[in-house]
Amino acid sequence: MNQPASAYFIEDRHDPNETHTLAVLVQNEPGVLARVIGLFSGRGYNIESLTVSETESQKHLSRITIVTTGTPMVIEQIKHQLDRMIPVYRVVDMTLSGRAIERELAMVKVRGTGEPRVEALRLADAFRARVIDATTESFVFEITGNSGKINQFIDLMRPLGLVEVSRTGVAAIGRGPEGM
Amino acid sequence: MSDKSHDPNQMTGAAMIVRALIDHGVQHIFGYPGGAVLPIYDEIFQQTEMQHILVRHEQGAGHAAEGYARSTGKPGVVLVTSGPGATNMVTPLADALMDSIPLVCITGQVPTHLIGNDAFQECDTVGITRPCTKHNWLVRNVNDLAKVLHEAFYVATSGRPGPVVVDVPKDVQFATGTYHPPRKSDVHVSYAPRVKGDAMQIRKAVALLASAKRPIIYSGGGVVNSGPEASKLLRELVEITGFPITSTLMGLGAYPASGKNWLGMLGMHGTYEANMAMHDCDVMLCVGARFDDRITGRTDAFSPGSKKIHIDIDPSSINKNIRVDIPIIGDCGDVLGDILQVFKAEAKKPDIKGWWSEIATWRARKSLAYKPNRDVIMPQYAIQRLFELTRGRDTYITTEVGQHQMWAAQFYGFEEPHRWMTSGGLGTMGYGLPAAIGVQVAHPDSLVIDIGGDASVQMTMQEMSTAVQFDLPVKIFILNNSYMGMVRQWQQLLHGNRLSHSYSEALPDFVKLAEAYGGVGLQVSKPADLDGAILEMISVKKPVLFDCRVAALENCFPMIPSGKAHNEMILPTEAADPAAFFASGKALV
Ligand SMILES: Cc1cc2nc3c(=O)[nH]c(=O)nc-3n(C[C@H](O)[C@H](O)[C@H](O)COP(=O)(O)OP(=O)(O)OC[C@H]3O[C@@H](n4cnc5c(N)ncnc54)[C@H](O)[C@@H]3O)c2cc1C
Ligand SMILES: Cc1ncc(C[n+]2csc(CCOP(=O)(O)OP(=O)(O)O)c2C)c(N)n1
């Protein structure tokens, strides 16, 4: 192996990357989101999607859902690193549990007239997207689903006059009667 | 006046801070005043239970508190002002985070209504220190202050210890509110470090240990963190199993260097026998160490044939760099106690005579050997003499960072934990002198020596003034090779001996410098004069700068080159022409 003169050992790692969705229950206190995001940037982890909102206001609990990619060892590190933060109550790997429902909401603006406009409406119907704003030359669709479905919808809208997209990021919850 | 004024728990934020420190048993605090902490300094002035040590630079306060903490097992406490006071603390905070040292740092902040306005001496202290603390808080309401301070002490000292910052705006220091003494409910419910190891895992570990043919114990700083009891249990485990033991830089002293099962330190500059045994072992018991890159070298070639047990209180240390077979999350004192109990009840000392004879052949290579010299003081020799002449005394050693640090680790024999203070993870030059001050504050009658390098000591030299002011007779033992030796060594081995900016040009006269501060300066350059000078240093009751002129170009060996595994170290004997060795495309870890 050839490596430059260095204080560090430079290693190629070839483990394949995996995508995991993590649900993180945190004390809703100032700076908590900065801590979580800082952990990801500081340690070089990926954030594919992040959503956060207070979920139990009396208890000041917020739920952060993070979609991340990494090798299995890195994913394990991410979970431990999150879990050791003082305001973090629990970290659940929704992907590992194998029983999670993931949803995302997107608002998609499409501009056009004539045949493309009709086509957009038809596709929206097929995807169960709702029209939430309309002018004579545009629509805003609201669509909910997993990220794959939303990506697909956006791809289809592109040639039909896609103007812009706003997405919430992924929220996830486990199936069945138990809470996290 | 209202009734409230008679309530002893009604007080200003500044008074609460002092009261909380006293309630947590703090006897010494290291700090430096400024506008944003004046109310707290005013409270300090009016009490006698706690002594404030005034440093000369906030970094000095931080490292002093680290030395204090590491040598006592208690948290080190620091008080600094906003803005530059806080930013000067960043290095010690990062250092303490890396080495798991409990620190409680209180910073002043501009008044709440000015936060975010670029006010005078404002900086985003919680933002800047977030990645270099275990946790931090900005307290905006005086009625939250008591709870936060108590929680701060708990977080700093429990689980894997670390530094915390409590940032207190000046108006909160002036405001009056209600104080309460420490209580359980002051702690985040979300924070509950695990102390007790899983019983099933412990049984599995014992079974594996009992079946070992080529076992090794690899211990680390976590044993020291856990407290003296953990070291006792570690020694007992070595005794009843008969296993060889090595330790990281951070764990030195947990097992005595004079113990018969001791292999010396492992890792990049560890002994041949320790690294070979790590490489060839069949069972590895890692206790409170974190498989740092200075230890593992190339991870895919790290101890390839062994089953590994890892005891650590922090789950994020497990499987971070090296996959282990039996992880045990818990305090190493607790877990070692359980392992011992199960081992005594169910296992027999395995027969590992063959393994010991293999180890004997590695030992025979004498990997720490160096060429003695009658005219020039060899740095290794200087440490050996320092060790011999301070042996049996009540001695604490701190170090700076560089070759001298490694030679201290290799040649000074530590018999007890908490006696060795060094910056391992961050490798902070300038750590040792203020750390020695902190140690001396905690142990006024002990002999406290900072083993330094000529470059490192200049980074925090100003703290000599602190030592003189507070009658702290620290000994700064400088291995003066007039180079940044560690940098020069790497330049020689890796960069064609182009010594770019690693010569210590314009060194001060350390003897005169010591005298200028009101301390004592000693200088020695002949091996024959060394013992006498060391004895003189020990007998002086003042801070001493000891300028020990040593061989300028000596390299620190053994060493593991990179792209290499533990069984491919360079020994001093092979290093006669080290440049040639490295020229063949091999580099250092
Ligand atoms: C120039 C230089 C060269 C160096 N060369 C070497 C070298 O050759 N060899 C070497 O060993 N080091 C060397 N180091 C030091 C190295 O960088 C690391 O700091 C060191 O190896 C880490 O030691 P450790 O694994 O014991 O971990 P520490 O940093 O001490 O970490 C302690 C571990 O124990 C855990 N822990 C803490 N408390 C407890 C508890 N109560 N119970 C259970 N677990 C606990 C923590 O979670 C952590 O995982 C060098 C440093 C410098 C500056
Ligand atoms: C604050 C800081 N800056 C730079 C370094 C990089 N560094 C590591 S060792 C070293 C040289 C130390 O020289 P000296 O103190 O004279 O010790 P020696 O190696 O000669 O024993 C340097 C510059 C560091 N560790 N810390």
XYZ file of C-alpha atoms in Angstrom, chain A residues 1-9 11 13 27 29 31 34-35 43 72-73 76-77 80-81 84-89, chain B residues 130 134-136 155 160 188-191 294 298-300 314-316 319-323 490 494 562-563 587-589:
58
model
C 0.000 0.000 0.000
C 1.313 3.402 -0.887
C 0.508 6.282 1.335
C 1.832 9.786 1.699
C 4.023 10.679 4.638
C 1.443 11.334 7.291
C 0.773 11.344 10.977
C -2.312 9.297 10.281
C -2.852 5.986 8.733
C -7.160 3.524 5.017
C -12.803 1.226 3.759
C -35.778 17.387 25.631
C -34.434 23.005 25.172
C -29.680 24.588 21.302
C -27.787 22.729 16.984
C -26.239 19.950 19.061
C -18.106 13.975 12.755
C -23.043 -0.340 9.325
C -20.230 0.644 11.725
C -23.957 2.253 14.900
C -21.629 5.104 15.918
C -24.417 5.856 20.167
C -23.180 9.390 19.644
C -24.923 9.941 24.777
C -26.040 13.549 24.339
C -27.464 14.791 27.597
C -30.890 16.008 26.320
C -31.519 12.875 24.224
C -33.985 10.396 25.723
C -20.611 22.973 22.211
C -19.729 17.064 27.307
C -22.592 19.512 27.761
C -23.075 23.252 28.232
C -22.707 15.533 34.242
C -17.525 9.070 31.114
C -31.923 15.496 33.181
C -34.052 12.376 33.193
C -32.615 11.662 29.764
C -29.095 11.235 31.223
C -1.900 5.451 18.101
C -3.509 -0.317 10.623
C -6.920 -1.483 11.789
C -7.320 -4.359 9.340
C -19.416 4.808 26.922
C -21.207 2.704 24.299
C -19.845 4.981 21.579
C -16.980 -0.934 17.921
C -15.850 2.543 16.900
C -12.523 1.539 15.387
C -12.265 -2.173 16.064
C -15.038 -4.745 16.134
C 9.253 13.187 11.590
C 9.450 11.434 6.353
C 2.198 3.093 8.979
C 0.737 0.651 6.586
C 5.708 6.024 6.481
C 4.851 6.679 10.070
C 1.464 6.120 11.555
